[in-house]
């Protein structure tokens, strides 16, 4: 009931930072990511610099909250294309539902981007934090660009490009093997490939990141070695896929590899999220 929710809201508002973090972890274990988002939003807008753990919990919360909606958006788009070809009489219903799903993706992305712009990026106390938040902004602008069309798509793509570019410049201050720098290179290159339709730039960015890190990989401690090597393997997998794509002379091969990338993309992001969680 509304009175019960009002009581819960007062309790949550009066909770300590430690209790709020515990609630977020509890929601994560229960796989109630929208609840996790509410608690991590409280932490992110508190005015304090986030710890590494808090930063990663924030990332996990929003990544999973938007993830199911991105999957739904892709599914509805595919259904629309299929039904449109069949000449179904239900196109109005499909289009209405597509708009609903897209608006949910936009809502989540706009919320976290506002937090990043107002609360986190301006107060980032280290290059690592700043790169993390700028990359995060680029990711959520990219998620919007995936789902929307027209002017909204153009604006989201431009915002993503700007955020990734700034993050890439700041990342020069991090070690070439740093998991956040490698994760940025992975996601930035996916942006070039999927959103800007620029496989050459995607390959160039991914290869540069991979080649720069490979020489320094052996000197890392076990935990960071595992994190960095995992992302480097993903970079190499994408390079293999994209190189094969650009070598195809007909359009059929491109469609095949594009579909494969879309299928694997959520797994890529999930692995990166898990890697960050364990840093």
PDB file of C-alpha atoms in Angstrom:
ATOM      1  CA  UNK A   1       0.000   0.000   0.000  1.00  0.00           C
ATOM      2  CA  UNK A   2       0.990   3.651  -0.329  1.00  0.00           C
ATOM      3  CA  UNK A   3       1.245   4.097   3.445  1.00  0.00           C
ATOM      4  CA  UNK A   4       3.561   1.079   3.700  1.00  0.00           C
ATOM      5  CA  UNK A   5       5.732   2.419   0.901  1.00  0.00           C
ATOM      6  CA  UNK A   6       5.798   5.833   2.559  1.00  0.00           C
ATOM      7  CA  UNK A   7       7.024   4.235   5.774  1.00  0.00           C
ATOM      8  CA  UNK A   8       9.702   2.270   3.882  1.00  0.00           C
ATOM      9  CA  UNK A   9      10.816   5.444   2.099  1.00  0.00           C
ATOM     10  CA  UNK A  10      11.315   7.192   5.460  1.00  0.00           C
ATOM     11  CA  UNK A  11      13.297   4.233   6.787  1.00  0.00           C
ATOM     12  CA  UNK A  12      15.522   4.141   3.702  1.00  0.00           C
ATOM     13  CA  UNK A  13      16.092   7.891   3.905  1.00  0.00           C
ATOM     14  CA  UNK A  14      17.257   7.655   7.501  1.00  0.00           C
ATOM     15  CA  UNK A  15      19.587   4.697   6.900  1.00  0.00           C
ATOM     16  CA  UNK A  16      23.322   5.006   7.369  1.00  0.00           C
ATOM     17  CA  UNK A  17      25.646   4.729   4.389  1.00  0.00           C
ATOM     18  CA  UNK A  18      26.712   1.277   5.574  1.00  0.00           C
ATOM     19  CA  UNK A  19      23.095   0.093   5.812  1.00  0.00           C
ATOM     20  CA  UNK A  20      22.271   1.488   2.368  1.00  0.00           C
ATOM     21  CA  UNK A  21      25.215  -0.382   0.844  1.00  0.00           C
ATOM     22  CA  UNK A  22      24.066  -3.564   2.568  1.00  0.00           C
ATOM     23  CA  UNK A  23      20.564  -3.134   1.133  1.00  0.00           C
ATOM     24  CA  UNK A  24      22.087  -2.707  -2.316  1.00  0.00           C
ATOM     25  CA  UNK A  25      24.101  -5.912  -1.930  1.00  0.00           C
ATOM     26  CA  UNK A  26      21.006  -7.707  -0.661  1.00  0.00           C
ATOM     27  CA  UNK A  27      19.024  -6.531  -3.692  1.00  0.00           C
ATOM     28  CA  UNK A  28      21.847  -7.717  -5.953  1.00  0.00           C
ATOM     29  CA  UNK A  29      21.778 -11.191  -4.434  1.00  0.00           C
ATOM     30  CA  UNK A  30      17.991 -11.260  -4.866  1.00  0.00           C
ATOM     31  CA  UNK A  31      18.475 -10.086  -8.483  1.00  0.00           C
ATOM     32  CA  UNK A  32      16.166  -7.133  -7.848  1.00  0.00           C
ATOM     33  CA  UNK A  33      18.277  -4.643  -9.738  1.00  0.00           C
ATOM     34  CA  UNK A  34      15.770  -1.787  -9.811  1.00  0.00           C
ATOM     35  CA  UNK A  35      15.820  -1.902  -5.984  1.00  0.00           C
ATOM     36  CA  UNK A  36      19.610  -1.960  -6.110  1.00  0.00           C
ATOM     37  CA  UNK A  37      19.532   1.120  -8.342  1.00  0.00           C
ATOM     38  CA  UNK A  38      17.446   3.053  -5.795  1.00  0.00           C
ATOM     39  CA  UNK A  39      19.941   2.388  -3.009  1.00  0.00           C
ATOM     40  CA  UNK A  40      23.035   3.085  -5.102  1.00  0.00           C
ATOM     41  CA  UNK A  41      21.469   6.296  -6.384  1.00  0.00           C
ATOM     42  CA  UNK A  42      21.284   7.450  -2.757  1.00  0.00           C
ATOM     43  CA  UNK A  43      24.992   6.731  -2.352  1.00  0.00           C
ATOM     44  CA  UNK A  44      25.996   8.303  -5.665  1.00  0.00           C
ATOM     45  CA  UNK A  45      24.140  11.559  -4.965  1.00  0.00           C
ATOM     46  CA  UNK A  46      25.316  11.885  -1.353  1.00  0.00           C
ATOM     47  CA  UNK A  47      28.104  14.305  -2.265  1.00  0.00           C
ATOM     48  CA  UNK A  48      30.900  11.984  -1.142  1.00  0.00           C
ATOM     49  CA  UNK A  49      33.536  10.396  -3.341  1.00  0.00           C
ATOM     50  CA  UNK A  50      32.630   6.761  -4.019  1.00  0.00           C
ATOM     51  CA  UNK A  51      34.921   3.960  -2.925  1.00  0.00           C
ATOM     52  CA  UNK A  52      35.931   1.352  -5.506  1.00  0.00           C
ATOM     53  CA  UNK A  53      33.335  -1.029  -4.063  1.00  0.00           C
ATOM     54  CA  UNK A  54      30.574   1.594  -4.203  1.00  0.00           C
ATOM     55  CA  UNK A  55      31.557   2.582  -7.727  1.00  0.00           C
ATOM     56  CA  UNK A  56      31.376  -1.027  -8.884  1.00  0.00           C
ATOM     57  CA  UNK A  57      28.043  -1.635  -7.138  1.00  0.00           C
ATOM     58  CA  UNK A  58      26.634   1.422  -8.922  1.00  0.00           C
ATOM     59  CA  UNK A  59      27.850   0.016 -12.225  1.00  0.00           C
ATOM     60  CA  UNK A  60      26.376  -3.433 -11.560  1.00  0.00           C
ATOM     61  CA  UNK A  61      23.019  -1.953 -10.515  1.00  0.00           C
ATOM     62  CA  UNK A  62      22.463   0.185 -13.596  1.00  0.00           C
ATOM     63  CA  UNK A  63      24.057  -2.324 -15.997  1.00  0.00           C
ATOM     64  CA  UNK A  64      21.580  -5.018 -14.993  1.00  0.00           C
ATOM     65  CA  UNK A  65      18.633  -2.638 -14.743  1.00  0.00           C
ATOM     66  CA  UNK A  66      19.125  -1.433 -18.311  1.00  0.00           C
ATOM     67  CA  UNK A  67      20.289  -4.838 -19.564  1.00  0.00           C
ATOM     68  CA  UNK A  68      16.884  -6.543 -19.501  1.00  0.00           C
ATOM     69  CA  UNK A  69      15.358  -3.510 -21.195  1.00  0.00           C
ATOM     70  CA  UNK A  70      18.008  -3.497 -23.938  1.00  0.00           C
ATOM     71  CA  UNK A  71      17.295  -7.175 -24.552  1.00  0.00           C
ATOM     72  CA  UNK A  72      13.576  -6.421 -24.758  1.00  0.00           C
ATOM     73  CA  UNK A  73      14.237  -3.552 -27.169  1.00  0.00           C
ATOM     74  CA  UNK A  74      16.239  -5.789 -29.504  1.00  0.00           C
ATOM     75  CA  UNK A  75      13.575  -8.497 -29.334  1.00  0.00           C
ATOM     76  CA  UNK A  76      10.692  -6.138 -30.109  1.00  0.00           C
ATOM     77  CA  UNK A  77      12.655  -4.552 -32.979  1.00  0.00           C
ATOM     78  CA  UNK A  78      13.253  -8.004 -34.482  1.00  0.00           C
ATOM     79  CA  UNK A  79       9.573  -8.900 -34.077  1.00  0.00           C
ATOM     80  CA  UNK A  80       8.552  -5.641 -35.732  1.00  0.00           C
ATOM     81  CA  UNK A  81      10.750  -6.330 -38.751  1.00  0.00           C
ATOM     82  CA  UNK A  82       9.459  -9.897 -39.049  1.00  0.00           C
ATOM     83  CA  UNK A  83       5.794  -8.972 -38.687  1.00  0.00           C
ATOM     84  CA  UNK A  84       6.150  -5.987 -41.008  1.00  0.00           C
ATOM     85  CA  UNK A  85       7.415  -8.306 -43.746  1.00  0.00           C
ATOM     86  CA  UNK A  86       4.402 -10.569 -43.199  1.00  0.00           C
ATOM     87  CA  UNK A  87       1.989  -7.637 -43.414  1.00  0.00           C
ATOM     88  CA  UNK A  88       0.481  -8.264 -39.980  1.00  0.00           C
ATOM     89  CA  UNK A  89      -2.525  -6.249 -38.825  1.00  0.00           C
ATOM     90  CA  UNK A  90      -0.963  -5.807 -35.375  1.00  0.00           C
ATOM     91  CA  UNK A  91       1.718  -3.288 -36.342  1.00  0.00           C
ATOM     92  CA  UNK A  92       0.128  -0.516 -34.257  1.00  0.00           C
ATOM     93  CA  UNK A  93       0.314  -2.683 -31.138  1.00  0.00           C
ATOM     94  CA  UNK A  94       3.915  -3.666 -31.829  1.00  0.00           C
ATOM     95  CA  UNK A  95       4.932  -0.054 -32.459  1.00  0.00           C
ATOM     96  CA  UNK A  96       3.203   1.115 -29.281  1.00  0.00           C
ATOM     97  CA  UNK A  97       5.002  -1.526 -27.237  1.00  0.00           C
ATOM     98  CA  UNK A  98       8.330  -0.705 -28.896  1.00  0.00           C
ATOM     99  CA  UNK A  99       7.928   2.941 -27.881  1.00  0.00           C
ATOM    100  CA  UNK A 100       7.212   1.846 -24.293  1.00  0.00           C
ATOM    101  CA  UNK A 101      10.346  -0.311 -24.104  1.00  0.00           C
ATOM    102  CA  UNK A 102      12.510   2.366 -25.723  1.00  0.00           C
ATOM    103  CA  UNK A 103      11.259   4.963 -23.232  1.00  0.00           C
ATOM    104  CA  UNK A 104      12.302   2.698 -20.347  1.00  0.00           C
ATOM    105  CA  UNK A 105      15.820   2.360 -21.770  1.00  0.00           C
ATOM    106  CA  UNK A 106      15.981   6.142 -22.188  1.00  0.00           C
ATOM    107  CA  UNK A 107      14.748   6.709 -18.644  1.00  0.00           C
ATOM    108  CA  UNK A 108      17.410   4.500 -17.050  1.00  0.00           C
ATOM    109  CA  UNK A 109      20.177   5.934 -19.239  1.00  0.00           C
ATOM    110  CA  UNK A 110      19.147   9.546 -18.637  1.00  0.00           C
ATOM    111  CA  UNK A 111      18.994   8.959 -14.883  1.00  0.00           C
ATOM    112  CA  UNK A 112      22.501   7.524 -14.560  1.00  0.00           C
ATOM    113  CA  UNK A 113      23.951  10.072 -16.987  1.00  0.00           C
ATOM    114  CA  UNK A 114      22.522  12.914 -14.907  1.00  0.00           C
ATOM    115  CA  UNK A 115      24.132  11.409 -11.799  1.00  0.00           C
ATOM    116  CA  UNK A 116      27.434  11.044 -13.633  1.00  0.00           C
ATOM    117  CA  UNK A 117      27.386  14.604 -14.978  1.00  0.00           C
ATOM    118  CA  UNK A 118      26.233  16.354 -11.799  1.00  0.00           C
ATOM    119  CA  UNK A 119      27.653  14.237  -8.995  1.00  0.00           C
ATOM    120  CA  UNK A 120      30.426  11.900 -10.055  1.00  0.00           C
ATOM    121  CA  UNK A 121      32.515  13.178 -12.973  1.00  0.00           C
ATOM    122  CA  UNK A 122      33.055  16.688 -11.517  1.00  0.00           C
ATOM    123  CA  UNK A 123      34.143  15.236  -8.156  1.00  0.00           C
ATOM    124  CA  UNK A 124      36.318  12.380  -9.431  1.00  0.00           C
ATOM    125  CA  UNK A 125      39.443  12.459  -7.279  1.00  0.00           C
ATOM    126  CA  UNK A 126      41.668  10.295  -9.481  1.00  0.00           C
ATOM    127  CA  UNK A 127      42.306   9.602 -13.155  1.00  0.00           C
ATOM    128  CA  UNK A 128      41.020   6.066 -12.625  1.00  0.00           C
ATOM    129  CA  UNK A 129      37.678   7.294 -11.284  1.00  0.00           C
ATOM    130  CA  UNK A 130      37.315   9.910 -13.997  1.00  0.00           C
ATOM    131  CA  UNK A 131      37.979   7.375 -16.762  1.00  0.00           C
ATOM    132  CA  UNK A 132      35.545   4.945 -15.144  1.00  0.00           C
ATOM    133  CA  UNK A 133      32.747   7.535 -15.018  1.00  0.00           C
ATOM    134  CA  UNK A 134      33.379   8.947 -18.499  1.00  0.00           C
ATOM    135  CA  UNK A 135      33.393   5.412 -19.917  1.00  0.00           C
ATOM    136  CA  UNK A 136      30.159   4.741 -18.061  1.00  0.00           C
ATOM    137  CA  UNK A 137      28.578   7.846 -19.593  1.00  0.00           C
ATOM    138  CA  UNK A 138      29.704   6.730 -23.035  1.00  0.00           C
ATOM    139  CA  UNK A 139      28.201   3.285 -22.444  1.00  0.00           C
ATOM    140  CA  UNK A 140      24.763   4.596 -21.462  1.00  0.00           C
ATOM    141  CA  UNK A 141      24.637   7.067 -24.324  1.00  0.00           C
ATOM    142  CA  UNK A 142      25.523   4.135 -26.604  1.00  0.00           C
ATOM    143  CA  UNK A 143      22.704   2.050 -25.128  1.00  0.00           C
ATOM    144  CA  UNK A 144      20.288   4.849 -25.977  1.00  0.00           C
ATOM    145  CA  UNK A 145      21.663   5.112 -29.498  1.00  0.00           C
ATOM    146  CA  UNK A 146      21.011   1.371 -29.936  1.00  0.00           C
ATOM    147  CA  UNK A 147      17.312   1.756 -29.247  1.00  0.00           C
ATOM    148  CA  UNK A 148      16.218   5.128 -30.573  1.00  0.00           C
ATOM    149  CA  UNK A 149      16.052   6.598 -34.086  1.00  0.00           C
ATOM    150  CA  UNK A 150      16.168   9.982 -35.791  1.00  0.00           C
ATOM    151  CA  UNK A 151      17.469  13.017 -33.912  1.00  0.00           C
ATOM    152  CA  UNK A 152      17.539  11.141 -30.619  1.00  0.00           C
ATOM    153  CA  UNK A 153      19.856   8.546 -32.126  1.00  0.00           C
ATOM    154  CA  UNK A 154      22.142  11.230 -33.532  1.00  0.00           C
ATOM    155  CA  UNK A 155      22.345  13.133 -30.220  1.00  0.00           C
ATOM    156  CA  UNK A 156      22.955   9.961 -28.204  1.00  0.00           C
ATOM    157  CA  UNK A 157      25.702   8.834 -30.590  1.00  0.00           C
ATOM    158  CA  UNK A 158      27.394  12.247 -30.454  1.00  0.00           C
ATOM    159  CA  UNK A 159      27.246  12.293 -26.645  1.00  0.00           C
ATOM    160  CA  UNK A 160      28.665   8.766 -26.467  1.00  0.00           C
ATOM    161  CA  UNK A 161      31.489   9.671 -28.841  1.00  0.00           C
ATOM    162  CA  UNK A 162      32.389  12.764 -26.821  1.00  0.00           C
ATOM    163  CA  UNK A 163      32.413  10.840 -23.519  1.00  0.00           C
ATOM    164  CA  UNK A 164      34.473   7.954 -24.907  1.00  0.00           C
ATOM    165  CA  UNK A 165      36.934  10.382 -26.500  1.00  0.00           C
ATOM    166  CA  UNK A 166      37.455  12.247 -23.213  1.00  0.00           C
ATOM    167  CA  UNK A 167      37.816   8.969 -21.336  1.00  0.00           C
ATOM    168  CA  UNK A 168      40.370   7.751 -23.868  1.00  0.00           C
ATOM    169  CA  UNK A 169      42.438  10.917 -23.433  1.00  0.00           C
ATOM    170  CA  UNK A 170      42.347  10.625 -19.632  1.00  0.00           C
ATOM    171  CA  UNK A 171      43.177   6.898 -19.834  1.00  0.00           C
ATOM    172  CA  UNK A 172      46.637   7.752 -21.189  1.00  0.00           C
ATOM    173  CA  UNK A 173      47.568   8.288 -17.539  1.00  0.00           C
ATOM    174  CA  UNK A 174      46.701   4.685 -16.644  1.00  0.00           C
ATOM    175  CA  UNK A 175      48.854   1.633 -17.301  1.00  0.00           C
ATOM    176  CA  UNK A 176      48.203  -0.020 -20.669  1.00  0.00           C
ATOM    177  CA  UNK A 177      47.180  -3.168 -18.770  1.00  0.00           C
ATOM    178  CA  UNK A 178      44.764  -1.430 -16.416  1.00  0.00           C
ATOM    179  CA  UNK A 179      41.386  -3.234 -16.612  1.00  0.00           C
ATOM    180  CA  UNK A 180      39.459   0.046 -16.796  1.00  0.00           C
ATOM    181  CA  UNK A 181      41.609   1.287 -19.687  1.00  0.00           C
ATOM    182  CA  UNK A 182      41.211  -2.049 -21.494  1.00  0.00           C
ATOM    183  CA  UNK A 183      37.460  -2.125 -20.801  1.00  0.00           C
ATOM    184  CA  UNK A 184      37.192   1.371 -22.237  1.00  0.00           C
ATOM    185  CA  UNK A 185      39.033   0.292 -25.398  1.00  0.00           C
ATOM    186  CA  UNK A 186      36.703  -2.686 -25.756  1.00  0.00           C
ATOM    187  CA  UNK A 187      33.499  -0.681 -25.393  1.00  0.00           C
ATOM    188  CA  UNK A 188      34.752   2.294 -27.420  1.00  0.00           C
ATOM    189  CA  UNK A 189      35.665  -0.030 -30.283  1.00  0.00           C
ATOM    190  CA  UNK A 190      32.220  -1.690 -30.092  1.00  0.00           C
ATOM    191  CA  UNK A 191      30.741   1.804 -30.356  1.00  0.00           C
ATOM    192  CA  UNK A 192      32.739   2.451 -33.547  1.00  0.00           C
ATOM    193  CA  UNK A 193      31.654  -0.861 -35.006  1.00  0.00           C
ATOM    194  CA  UNK A 194      27.977  -0.965 -34.049  1.00  0.00           C
ATOM    195  CA  UNK A 195      26.873   2.665 -33.790  1.00  0.00           C
ATOM    196  CA  UNK A 196      29.179   4.511 -36.201  1.00  0.00           C
ATOM    197  CA  UNK A 197      29.443   1.551 -38.593  1.00  0.00           C
ATOM    198  CA  UNK A 198      33.203   2.076 -38.810  1.00  0.00           C
ATOM    199  CA  UNK A 199      34.897  -1.363 -38.628  1.00  0.00           C
ATOM    200  CA  UNK A 200      38.294   0.029 -39.635  1.00  0.00           C
ATOM    201  CA  UNK A 201      38.361   2.448 -36.680  1.00  0.00           C
ATOM    202  CA  UNK A 202      37.012  -0.270 -34.370  1.00  0.00           C
ATOM    203  CA  UNK A 203      39.809  -2.640 -35.377  1.00  0.00           C
ATOM    204  CA  UNK A 204      42.459   0.074 -35.098  1.00  0.00           C
ATOM    205  CA  UNK A 205      41.386   1.046 -31.585  1.00  0.00           C
ATOM    206  CA  UNK A 206      41.090  -2.548 -30.348  1.00  0.00           C
ATOM    207  CA  UNK A 207      44.422  -3.603 -31.887  1.00  0.00           C
ATOM    208  CA  UNK A 208      46.271  -0.603 -30.450  1.00  0.00           C
ATOM    209  CA  UNK A 209      44.959  -1.367 -26.954  1.00  0.00           C
ATOM    210  CA  UNK A 210      45.782  -5.058 -27.274  1.00  0.00           C
ATOM    211  CA  UNK A 211      49.306  -4.518 -28.634  1.00  0.00           C
ATOM    212  CA  UNK A 212      50.108  -1.901 -25.990  1.00  0.00           C
ATOM    213  CA  UNK A 213      49.047  -4.188 -23.150  1.00  0.00           C
ATOM    214  CA  UNK A 214      50.477  -7.497 -24.334  1.00  0.00           C
ATOM    215  CA  UNK A 215      54.110  -6.570 -23.648  1.00  0.00           C
ATOM    216  CA  UNK A 216      53.378  -5.590 -20.038  1.00  0.00           C
ATOM    217  CA  UNK A 217      50.972  -8.385 -19.161  1.00  0.00           C
ATOM    218  CA  UNK A 218      53.498 -10.833 -17.706  1.00  0.00           C
ATOM    219  CA  UNK A 219      54.615  -8.460 -14.966  1.00  0.00           C
ATOM    220  CA  UNK A 220      51.182  -8.200 -13.347  1.00  0.00           C
ATOM    221  CA  UNK A 221      50.029  -9.783 -10.100  1.00  0.00           C
ATOM    222  CA  UNK A 222      47.671 -12.747 -10.426  1.00  0.00           C
ATOM    223  CA  UNK A 223      44.392 -10.929  -9.753  1.00  0.00           C
ATOM    224  CA  UNK A 224      45.017  -8.042 -12.131  1.00  0.00           C
ATOM    225  CA  UNK A 225      46.515 -10.442 -14.668  1.00  0.00           C
ATOM    226  CA  UNK A 226      43.240 -12.367 -14.696  1.00  0.00           C
ATOM    227  CA  UNK A 227      41.139  -9.214 -15.120  1.00  0.00           C
ATOM    228  CA  UNK A 228      43.341  -7.764 -17.851  1.00  0.00           C
ATOM    229  CA  UNK A 229      43.781 -11.043 -19.725  1.00  0.00           C
ATOM    230  CA  UNK A 230      40.014 -11.628 -19.771  1.00  0.00           C
ATOM    231  CA  UNK A 231      39.331  -8.270 -21.431  1.00  0.00           C
ATOM    232  CA  UNK A 232      42.277  -8.702 -23.805  1.00  0.00           C
ATOM    233  CA  UNK A 233      40.800 -12.006 -24.946  1.00  0.00           C
ATOM    234  CA  UNK A 234      37.531 -10.204 -25.689  1.00  0.00           C
ATOM    235  CA  UNK A 235      39.432  -7.576 -27.673  1.00  0.00           C
ATOM    236  CA  UNK A 236      41.113 -10.314 -29.671  1.00  0.00           C
ATOM    237  CA  UNK A 237      37.825 -12.148 -30.244  1.00  0.00           C
ATOM    238  CA  UNK A 238      36.250  -8.975 -31.617  1.00  0.00           C
ATOM    239  CA  UNK A 239      39.275  -8.284 -33.797  1.00  0.00           C
ATOM    240  CA  UNK A 240      39.010 -11.770 -35.289  1.00  0.00           C
ATOM    241  CA  UNK A 241      35.312 -11.287 -35.975  1.00  0.00           C
ATOM    242  CA  UNK A 242      35.651  -7.775 -37.369  1.00  0.00           C
ATOM    243  CA  UNK A 243      38.670  -8.597 -39.531  1.00  0.00           C
ATOM    244  CA  UNK A 244      36.758 -11.483 -41.089  1.00  0.00           C
ATOM    245  CA  UNK A 245      33.845  -9.114 -41.634  1.00  0.00           C
ATOM    246  CA  UNK A 246      35.889  -6.477 -43.446  1.00  0.00           C
ATOM    247  CA  UNK A 247      37.424  -9.168 -45.657  1.00  0.00           C
ATOM    248  CA  UNK A 248      34.022 -10.287 -46.900  1.00  0.00           C
ATOM    249  CA  UNK A 249      33.252  -8.986 -50.373  1.00  0.00           C
ATOM    250  CA  UNK A 250      29.495  -9.491 -50.251  1.00  0.00           C
ATOM    251  CA  UNK A 251      26.825  -8.208 -47.862  1.00  0.00           C
ATOM    252  CA  UNK A 252      25.790 -11.634 -46.586  1.00  0.00           C
ATOM    253  CA  UNK A 253      28.938 -12.073 -44.536  1.00  0.00           C
ATOM    254  CA  UNK A 254      28.468  -8.695 -42.849  1.00  0.00           C
ATOM    255  CA  UNK A 255      24.948  -9.557 -41.755  1.00  0.00           C
ATOM    256  CA  UNK A 256      26.190 -12.814 -40.272  1.00  0.00           C
ATOM    257  CA  UNK A 257      28.962 -11.198 -38.239  1.00  0.00           C
ATOM    258  CA  UNK A 258      26.776  -8.302 -37.103  1.00  0.00           C
ATOM    259  CA  UNK A 259      24.249 -10.768 -35.748  1.00  0.00           C
ATOM    260  CA  UNK A 260      26.991 -12.690 -34.000  1.00  0.00           C
ATOM    261  CA  UNK A 261      28.297  -9.549 -32.316  1.00  0.00           C
ATOM    262  CA  UNK A 262      24.848  -8.617 -31.075  1.00  0.00           C
ATOM    263  CA  UNK A 263      24.412 -12.093 -29.645  1.00  0.00           C
ATOM    264  CA  UNK A 264      27.739 -11.973 -27.809  1.00  0.00           C
ATOM    265  CA  UNK A 265      27.630  -8.369 -26.664  1.00  0.00           C
ATOM    266  CA  UNK A 266      25.653  -8.848 -23.409  1.00  0.00           C
ATOM    267  CA  UNK A 267      28.121 -11.579 -22.403  1.00  0.00           C
ATOM    268  CA  UNK A 268      31.030  -9.232 -23.051  1.00  0.00           C
ATOM    269  CA  UNK A 269      29.537  -6.570 -20.812  1.00  0.00           C
ATOM    270  CA  UNK A 270      28.627  -9.095 -18.140  1.00  0.00           C
ATOM    271  CA  UNK A 271      32.213 -10.344 -17.962  1.00  0.00           C
ATOM    272  CA  UNK A 272      33.549  -6.805 -17.679  1.00  0.00           C
ATOM    273  CA  UNK A 273      31.068  -6.018 -14.913  1.00  0.00           C
ATOM    274  CA  UNK A 274      32.048  -9.120 -12.962  1.00  0.00           C
ATOM    275  CA  UNK A 275      35.720  -8.257 -13.476  1.00  0.00           C
ATOM    276  CA  UNK A 276      35.188  -4.767 -12.050  1.00  0.00           C
ATOM    277  CA  UNK A 277      33.220  -6.138  -9.129  1.00  0.00           C
ATOM    278  CA  UNK A 278      36.215  -8.223  -8.096  1.00  0.00           C
ATOM    279  CA  UNK A 279      38.844  -5.466  -8.414  1.00  0.00           C
TER     280      UNK A 279
END
